[in-house]
Amino acid sequence: MKFFGANMLIIVLILSGCAENEGIAEENDANVYMNVSSSSEVPKYLRADETPTYPVGSQVIINANHMPGMEGATATIVGAYKTTAYKVTYIPKTVGDPVKHYKWVIHEEIGNAGIAPFEPGDHVLLHVDHAEGMDGAGATIESAKPTTVYMVNFLNTKTGSEVKNYQWVTEDELSLMKK
C-alpha cells in the first residue's frame, strides 16, 4: 500500500509541474523549432491541382506569418496541390510544450488517413517534419478546409536568406504581385 501511495504522489507532482509549465506557442510562434526543409519531396498520394489560381512559376506575395520574415515576402510558386489543410495543436516529441494553431498539416501527412477528411476534435498522428519533434507527434485537429496548398520559394524579409520549397501556404494566404 505504501508503494501505491508513493507512486500516486509522484504522479500528482509530475502532473502539477506540467500544469505550471503550459508555455503554449500561439500562431506557430514555436519558430525556434522550425525545420524549414529545402526538399521538394511531397507525400506519395498528394495530387497536383491541374488548374490552380496561382500556377507554378507565378510570382505572389505571402500574406501569412507561419515564421518570422514570411509575411509580405515575394514568393515563386513551385507546386500546387489539391488536399485538405488542417490547423492542429500538437505536443512535439522532442521539445515538450504544446504548439497551438499550427498551420498547415495536410491530409497526406497524417498517419492512417483514409479518403474522408478528419474533423475538428479528431486525434491524429503526424508524419511530417515541418518542425522539430513533429514527426510521430500526437495532434488534435482544430480546423479542416479543402483547398489548394502551395509549395513556395521566397526570400525571408528578416534574415535575407532564401527559403526553398516551403510547405505549405494556402490559397487565401497569397495574393498576386502588383505590377
Coordinates of N, CA and C in Angstrom, one line a residue:
M1 N 0.8 -1.2 0.0 CA 0.0 0.0 0.0 C 0.9 1.3 0.0
K2 N 2.0 1.2 0.7 CA 2.9 2.4 0.7 C 3.4 2.6 -0.7
F3 N 3.7 1.6 -1.4 CA 4.2 1.7 -2.8 C 3.2 2.4 -3.7
F4 N 1.9 2.0 -3.5 CA 0.9 2.7 -4.3 C 0.8 4.1 -4.0
G5 N 0.8 4.5 -2.7 CA 0.7 5.9 -2.3 C 1.9 6.7 -2.8
A6 N 3.1 6.1 -2.7 CA 4.3 6.9 -3.2 C 4.2 7.1 -4.7
N7 N 3.7 6.1 -5.4 CA 3.6 6.3 -6.9 C 2.5 7.3 -7.2
M8 N 1.4 7.3 -6.5 CA 0.4 8.4 -6.7 C 0.9 9.8 -6.4
L9 N 1.7 9.9 -5.4 CA 2.3 11.2 -5.0 C 3.2 11.7 -6.1
I10 N 4.0 10.8 -6.7 CA 4.9 11.1 -7.8 C 4.1 11.5 -9.0
I11 N 3.1 10.8 -9.3 CA 2.2 11.2 -10.5 C 1.6 12.5 -10.3
V12 N 1.1 12.8 -9.1 CA 0.5 14.1 -8.8 C 1.5 15.2 -9.0
L13 N 2.7 15.0 -8.5 CA 3.8 16.1 -8.6 C 4.2 16.3 -10.0
I14 N 4.3 15.2 -10.8 CA 4.6 15.4 -12.2 C 3.5 16.2 -12.9
L15 N 2.3 15.8 -12.7 CA 1.2 16.5 -13.4 C 1.1 17.9 -13.0
S16 N 1.3 18.2 -11.7 CA 1.2 19.6 -11.3 C 2.3 20.4 -11.9
G17 N 3.5 19.8 -12.1 CA 4.6 20.5 -12.7 C 4.3 20.8 -14.2
C18 N 3.6 19.9 -14.8 CA 3.2 20.1 -16.2 C 2.2 21.2 -16.3
A19 N 1.3 21.3 -15.4 CA 0.2 22.3 -15.4 C 0.9 23.7 -15.2
E20 N 1.9 23.8 -14.4 CA 2.6 25.1 -14.2 C 3.4 25.5 -15.4
N21 N 3.8 24.6 -16.3 CA 4.6 25.0 -17.4 C 3.9 24.9 -18.7
E22 N 2.8 25.5 -18.8 CA 2.0 25.4 -20.0 C 2.4 26.5 -21.0
G23 N 3.6 26.7 -21.3 CA 4.2 27.7 -22.2 C 3.7 27.3 -23.6
I24 N 2.5 27.6 -24.0 CA 1.9 27.2 -25.2 C 2.2 28.3 -26.3
A25 N 2.8 27.8 -27.4 CA 3.1 28.7 -28.5 C 1.8 29.0 -29.3
E26 N 1.6 30.3 -29.6 CA 0.5 30.7 -30.4 C 0.9 31.0 -31.8
E27 N 0.0 30.7 -32.8 CA 0.2 31.0 -34.2 C 1.6 30.7 -34.7
N28 N 2.0 29.4 -34.4 CA 3.3 29.0 -34.9 C 4.4 29.7 -34.4
D29 N 4.3 30.3 -33.1 CA 5.4 31.1 -32.6 C 6.5 30.2 -32.1
A30 N 6.4 28.9 -32.3 CA 7.5 28.0 -32.0 C 8.5 28.0 -33.1
N31 N 8.7 29.1 -33.7 CA 9.6 29.3 -34.8 C 11.0 28.9 -34.5
V32 N 11.4 28.9 -33.3 CA 12.7 28.5 -32.9 C 12.9 27.0 -33.3
Y33 N 11.9 26.3 -33.4 CA 12.0 24.9 -33.7 C 11.6 24.5 -35.2
M34 N 11.5 25.6 -36.0 CA 11.2 25.3 -37.4 C 12.3 24.6 -38.1
N35 N 11.9 23.6 -38.9 CA 12.9 22.8 -39.7 C 12.5 23.1 -41.1
V36 N 12.9 24.3 -41.6 CA 12.5 24.6 -42.9 C 13.3 23.8 -43.9
S37 N 12.6 22.9 -44.5 CA 13.3 21.9 -45.4 C 13.4 22.5 -46.8
S38 N 14.5 22.1 -47.5 CA 14.6 22.6 -48.9 C 14.2 21.4 -49.8
S39 N 13.6 20.4 -49.3 CA 13.2 19.2 -50.1 C 12.0 19.5 -50.9
S40 N 12.0 19.2 -52.2 CA 10.8 19.3 -53.0 C 9.9 18.1 -52.9
E41 N 10.3 17.1 -52.1 CA 9.5 15.9 -52.0 C 8.2 16.2 -51.4
V42 N 7.1 15.6 -51.9 CA 5.8 15.7 -51.4 C 5.3 14.3 -51.1
P43 N 4.2 14.3 -50.2 CA 3.7 13.0 -49.8 C 3.2 12.2 -51.0
K44 N 3.3 10.9 -50.9 CA 3.1 9.9 -52.0 C 1.8 10.1 -52.7
Y45 N 0.7 10.3 -52.0 CA -0.6 10.3 -52.7 C -1.2 11.7 -52.9
L46 N -0.3 12.7 -52.7 CA -0.8 14.1 -53.0 C -0.9 14.3 -54.4
R47 N -2.0 14.9 -54.9 CA -2.2 15.1 -56.3 C -2.1 16.6 -56.6
A48 N -1.5 16.9 -57.8 CA -1.3 18.2 -58.3 C -2.7 18.8 -58.6
D49 N -2.8 20.1 -58.4 CA -4.0 20.8 -58.9 C -3.7 21.2 -60.3
E50 N -4.5 20.7 -61.2 CA -4.3 21.0 -62.7 C -4.7 22.4 -63.1
T51 N -5.5 23.1 -62.3 CA -5.9 24.5 -62.6 C -5.9 25.4 -61.4
P52 N -4.7 25.5 -60.8 CA -4.7 26.3 -59.6 C -4.8 27.8 -59.9
T53 N -5.3 28.6 -58.9 CA -5.4 30.0 -59.0 C -4.0 30.6 -59.3
Y54 N -2.9 30.1 -58.7 CA -1.6 30.5 -58.9 C -0.8 29.4 -59.5
P55 N -0.6 29.4 -60.8 CA 0.2 28.3 -61.4 C 1.6 28.3 -61.1
V56 N 2.3 27.2 -61.2 CA 3.7 27.0 -61.0 C 4.4 28.1 -61.8
G57 N 5.4 28.8 -61.1 CA 6.1 29.9 -61.8 C 5.5 31.3 -61.5
S58 N 4.3 31.3 -60.9 CA 3.7 32.6 -60.6 C 4.4 33.3 -59.5
Q59 N 4.5 34.7 -59.6 CA 5.1 35.5 -58.5 C 3.9 36.0 -57.6
V60 N 4.0 35.8 -56.3 CA 2.9 36.1 -55.4 C 3.5 36.8 -54.2
I61 N 2.6 37.4 -53.4 CA 3.0 37.9 -52.1 C 2.4 37.0 -51.0
I62 N 3.2 36.7 -50.0 CA 2.7 35.8 -48.9 C 2.0 36.7 -47.9
N63 N 0.8 36.4 -47.5 CA 0.0 37.1 -46.5 C -0.2 36.3 -45.3
A64 N 0.9 35.6 -44.8 CA 0.8 34.7 -43.7 C 2.1 34.8 -42.9
N65 N 2.0 34.6 -41.6 CA 3.2 34.7 -40.7 C 3.5 33.4 -40.0
H66 N 3.6 32.3 -40.8 CA 3.9 31.0 -40.2 C 5.3 31.0 -39.6
M67 N 6.2 31.9 -40.0 CA 7.5 32.0 -39.4 C 8.0 33.5 -39.6
P68 N 8.9 33.9 -38.8 CA 9.4 35.3 -38.9 C 10.0 35.5 -40.3
G69 N 9.7 36.7 -40.9 CA 10.2 37.0 -42.2 C 9.4 36.5 -43.4
M70 N 8.3 35.9 -43.1 CA 7.4 35.3 -44.2 C 6.4 36.3 -44.7
E71 N 5.7 37.0 -43.8 CA 4.6 37.9 -44.2 C 5.1 39.0 -45.0
G72 N 4.5 39.2 -46.2 CA 4.9 40.3 -47.1 C 6.0 39.9 -48.0
A73 N 6.5 38.7 -47.9 CA 7.6 38.3 -48.8 C 7.1 38.0 -50.2
T74 N 8.0 38.2 -51.2 CA 7.7 37.9 -52.5 C 8.1 36.4 -52.7
A75 N 7.2 35.6 -53.3 CA 7.4 34.2 -53.5 C 7.2 33.7 -54.9
T76 N 7.8 32.6 -55.2 CA 7.5 31.9 -56.5 C 6.8 30.6 -56.2
I77 N 5.8 30.3 -56.9 CA 5.0 29.1 -56.8 C 5.9 28.0 -57.4
V78 N 6.2 26.9 -56.6 CA 6.9 25.8 -57.2 C 6.1 24.5 -57.2
G79 N 4.9 24.5 -56.6 CA 3.9 23.4 -56.6 C 2.6 23.8 -56.1
A80 N 1.5 23.2 -56.7 CA 0.2 23.5 -56.3 C -0.6 22.1 -56.2
Y81 N -1.2 21.9 -55.0 CA -1.8 20.5 -54.8 C -3.2 20.7 -54.2
K82 N -4.1 19.8 -54.6 CA -5.5 19.7 -54.0 C -5.5 18.8 -52.8
T83 N -6.0 19.3 -51.7 CA -6.0 18.4 -50.5 C -6.9 19.1 -49.4
T84 N -6.8 18.6 -48.2 CA -7.4 19.2 -47.1 C -6.3 19.7 -46.2
A85 N -6.3 20.9 -45.8 CA -5.3 21.5 -44.9 C -5.9 21.6 -43.5
Y86 N -5.1 21.3 -42.5 CA -5.5 21.2 -41.1 C -4.7 22.2 -40.3
K87 N -5.4 22.9 -39.4 CA -4.8 23.6 -38.3 C -4.8 22.7 -37.1
V88 N -3.7 22.5 -36.5 CA -3.6 21.5 -35.4 C -2.9 22.0 -34.2
T89 N -3.2 21.4 -33.1 CA -2.4 21.5 -31.8 C -1.7 20.2 -31.6
Y90 N -0.4 20.3 -31.3 CA 0.4 19.1 -31.1 C 1.4 19.3 -30.0
I91 N 1.9 18.2 -29.5 CA 2.9 18.2 -28.5 C 4.2 17.6 -29.1
P92 N 5.2 18.4 -29.4 CA 6.4 17.9 -30.0 C 7.0 16.8 -29.2
K93 N 7.6 15.8 -29.9 CA 8.2 14.7 -29.3 C 9.5 15.0 -28.6
T94 N 10.2 16.1 -29.1 CA 11.5 16.4 -28.6 C 11.5 17.7 -27.7
V95 N 10.5 18.5 -27.8 CA 10.5 19.8 -27.1 C 9.6 19.8 -25.9
G96 N 8.5 19.3 -25.9 CA 7.6 19.2 -24.8 C 6.4 20.1 -24.7
D97 N 6.6 21.4 -24.9 CA 5.5 22.3 -24.8 C 4.5 22.2 -25.9
P98 N 3.2 22.2 -25.6 CA 2.2 22.1 -26.7 C 2.4 23.3 -27.7
V99 N 2.1 23.0 -29.0 CA 2.1 24.1 -30.0 C 0.7 24.1 -30.5
K100 N 0.1 25.3 -30.3 CA -1.3 25.5 -30.7 C -1.4 26.2 -32.0
H101 N -2.4 26.0 -32.8 CA -2.8 26.7 -34.0 C -1.7 26.5 -35.1
Y102 N -1.0 25.4 -35.2 CA 0.0 25.2 -36.2 C -0.7 25.1 -37.6
K103 N -0.2 25.9 -38.5 CA -0.7 25.9 -39.9 C 0.5 25.5 -40.8
W104 N 0.4 24.6 -41.7 CA -0.6 23.7 -42.1 C 0.0 22.3 -42.1
V105 N -0.8 21.3 -41.7 CA -0.5 19.9 -42.0 C -1.6 19.5 -43.0
I106 N -1.2 18.8 -44.0 CA -2.2 18.3 -45.0 C -2.6 16.9 -44.7
H107 N -3.7 16.5 -45.3 CA -4.3 15.2 -45.1 C -3.3 14.1 -45.3
E108 N -2.4 14.2 -46.4 CA -1.5 13.1 -46.7 C -0.3 13.0 -45.8
E109 N -0.2 13.9 -44.8 CA 0.9 13.9 -43.8 C 0.4 13.4 -42.5
I110 N -0.8 12.8 -42.4 CA -1.3 12.2 -41.2 C -1.4 10.7 -41.3
G111 N -1.0 10.0 -40.3 CA -1.0 8.6 -40.2 C -2.4 8.0 -40.4
N112 N -2.5 6.9 -41.1 CA -3.8 6.2 -41.3 C -4.9 7.1 -41.8
A113 N -4.5 8.1 -42.7 CA -5.5 8.9 -43.3 C -6.2 8.2 -44.4
G114 N -7.5 8.1 -44.3 CA -8.3 7.5 -45.3 C -8.7 8.5 -46.4
I115 N -9.8 8.2 -47.0 CA -10.2 9.2 -48.1 C -11.0 10.4 -47.4
A116 N -11.8 10.1 -46.4 CA -12.6 11.2 -45.8 C -11.7 12.1 -45.0
P117 N -11.9 13.4 -45.0 CA -11.1 14.3 -44.2 C -11.4 14.1 -42.7
F118 N -10.5 14.5 -41.9 CA -10.7 14.5 -40.4 C -11.5 15.7 -40.0
E119 N -12.1 15.6 -38.9 CA -13.0 16.6 -38.3 C -12.3 17.3 -37.2
P120 N -12.7 18.6 -36.9 CA -12.2 19.2 -35.7 C -12.5 18.4 -34.4
G121 N -11.4 18.2 -33.6 CA -11.5 17.4 -32.4 C -10.9 16.0 -32.6
D122 N -10.7 15.6 -33.8 CA -10.1 14.3 -34.0 C -8.7 14.3 -33.6
H123 N -8.3 13.1 -33.0 CA -6.9 13.0 -32.6 C -6.2 12.1 -33.6
V124 N -5.0 12.6 -34.1 CA -4.3 12.0 -35.2 C -2.8 11.9 -34.8
L125 N -2.1 11.2 -35.7 CA -0.6 11.0 -35.6 C 0.0 11.7 -36.8
L126 N 0.9 12.6 -36.5 CA 1.6 13.4 -37.6 C 2.7 12.6 -38.2
H127 N 2.9 12.6 -39.5 CA 4.0 12.0 -40.2 C 4.6 13.1 -41.1
V128 N 5.2 14.1 -40.5 CA 5.8 15.2 -41.2 C 6.8 15.9 -40.3
D129 N 7.8 16.5 -41.0 CA 8.9 17.1 -40.2 C 9.0 18.6 -40.5
H130 N 7.9 19.3 -40.5 CA 7.9 20.7 -40.7 C 8.6 21.5 -39.6
A131 N 8.6 20.9 -38.4 CA 9.2 21.5 -37.2 C 9.8 20.4 -36.4
E132 N 10.7 20.7 -35.5 CA 11.4 19.8 -34.7 C 10.4 19.0 -33.8
G133 N 10.5 17.7 -33.7 CA 9.6 16.9 -32.9 C 8.2 16.7 -33.4
M134 N 8.0 17.1 -34.6 CA 6.6 17.0 -35.2 C 6.4 15.6 -35.7
D135 N 7.4 14.9 -36.3 CA 7.2 13.6 -36.9 C 6.9 12.6 -35.8
G136 N 5.7 11.9 -35.8 CA 5.4 11.0 -34.8 C 4.6 11.6 -33.6
A137 N 4.4 12.9 -33.6 CA 3.7 13.5 -32.5 C 2.2 13.3 -32.7
G138 N 1.5 13.2 -31.5 CA 0.1 13.2 -31.5 C -0.5 14.6 -31.7
A139 N -1.6 14.8 -32.3 CA -2.2 16.1 -32.6 C -3.7 16.0 -32.5
T140 N -4.3 17.2 -32.3 CA -5.7 17.4 -32.3 C -6.0 18.3 -33.5
I141 N -7.0 17.9 -34.3 CA -7.4 18.8 -35.4 C -8.2 19.9 -34.9
E142 N -7.8 21.2 -35.2 CA -8.6 22.3 -34.8 C -9.5 22.8 -35.9
S143 N -9.1 22.7 -37.1 CA -10.0 23.1 -38.2 C -9.5 22.3 -39.5
A144 N -10.4 22.2 -40.4 CA -10.1 21.5 -41.7 C -10.7 22.3 -42.8
K145 N -9.9 22.4 -43.9 CA -10.5 23.1 -45.1 C -10.0 22.5 -46.3
P146 N -10.9 22.1 -47.2 CA -10.5 21.6 -48.5 C -10.0 22.8 -49.3
T147 N -8.8 22.7 -49.9 CA -8.1 23.9 -50.6 C -7.0 23.4 -51.5
T148 N -6.4 24.4 -52.1 CA -5.2 24.1 -52.8 C -4.1 24.7 -51.9
V149 N -3.1 23.8 -51.7 CA -1.9 24.2 -50.9 C -0.8 24.4 -51.9
Y150 N 0.1 25.4 -51.5 CA 1.2 25.7 -52.4 C 2.6 25.5 -51.7
M151 N 3.5 25.0 -52.5 CA 4.9 25.0 -52.1 C 5.5 26.2 -52.8
V152 N 6.3 27.0 -52.0 CA 6.8 28.2 -52.5 C 8.3 28.4 -52.2
N153 N 9.0 29.2 -53.0 CA 10.3 29.7 -52.7 C 10.2 31.1 -52.4
F154 N 10.8 31.6 -51.3 CA 10.8 33.1 -51.0 C 12.0 33.5 -50.3
L155 N 12.2 34.8 -50.3 CA 13.3 35.5 -49.6 C 12.8 36.0 -48.3
N156 N 13.4 35.4 -47.2 CA 13.0 35.8 -45.9 C 13.3 37.3 -45.7
T157 N 12.2 38.1 -45.3 CA 12.4 39.5 -45.2 C 13.1 39.9 -43.9
K158 N 13.3 39.1 -43.0 CA 14.1 39.4 -41.7 C 15.6 39.0 -41.9
T159 N 15.8 37.8 -42.4 CA 17.2 37.3 -42.5 C 17.9 37.5 -43.8
G160 N 17.0 37.7 -44.9 CA 17.6 37.9 -46.2 C 17.9 36.5 -46.9
S161 N 17.7 35.4 -46.2 CA 18.1 34.1 -46.7 C 16.9 33.6 -47.6
E162 N 17.3 32.8 -48.5 CA 16.3 32.2 -49.4 C 15.7 30.9 -48.8
V163 N 14.4 30.8 -48.8 CA 13.7 29.6 -48.3 C 13.2 28.9 -49.5
K164 N 13.6 27.7 -49.7 CA 13.2 26.9 -50.9 C 12.2 25.8 -50.5
N165 N 11.3 25.6 -51.3 CA 10.3 24.5 -51.2 C 9.5 24.6 -49.9
Y166 N 9.1 25.7 -49.4 CA 8.4 25.8 -48.1 C 7.0 25.2 -48.3
Q167 N 6.7 24.3 -47.4 CA 5.4 23.6 -47.4 C 4.7 24.0 -46.1
W168 N 3.5 24.5 -46.1 CA 2.5 24.8 -47.1 C 2.0 26.2 -46.8
V169 N 1.5 26.8 -47.9 CA 0.7 28.0 -47.8 C -0.6 27.8 -48.6
T170 N -1.7 28.2 -48.0 CA -3.0 28.0 -48.6 C -3.3 29.2 -49.6
E171 N -4.2 28.9 -50.5 CA -4.6 29.9 -51.5 C -5.0 31.2 -50.9
D172 N -5.7 31.2 -49.8 CA -6.2 32.5 -49.2 C -5.1 33.3 -48.5
E173 N -3.9 32.7 -48.4 CA -2.7 33.3 -47.8 C -1.8 34.0 -48.8
L174 N -2.2 34.0 -50.1 CA -1.4 34.5 -51.2 C -2.2 35.6 -51.9
S175 N -1.4 36.5 -52.6 CA -2.0 37.4 -53.5 C -1.1 37.7 -54.6
L176 N -1.6 38.1 -55.8 CA -0.7 38.4 -56.9 C 0.1 39.7 -56.6
M177 N 1.3 39.7 -57.2 CA 2.1 40.9 -57.1 C 1.5 41.9 -57.9
K178 N 1.6 43.2 -57.4 CA 1.1 44.3 -58.2 C 2.2 44.8 -59.1
K179 N 1.9 45.0 -60.3 CA 2.9 45.4 -61.3 C 3.1 46.9 -61.4

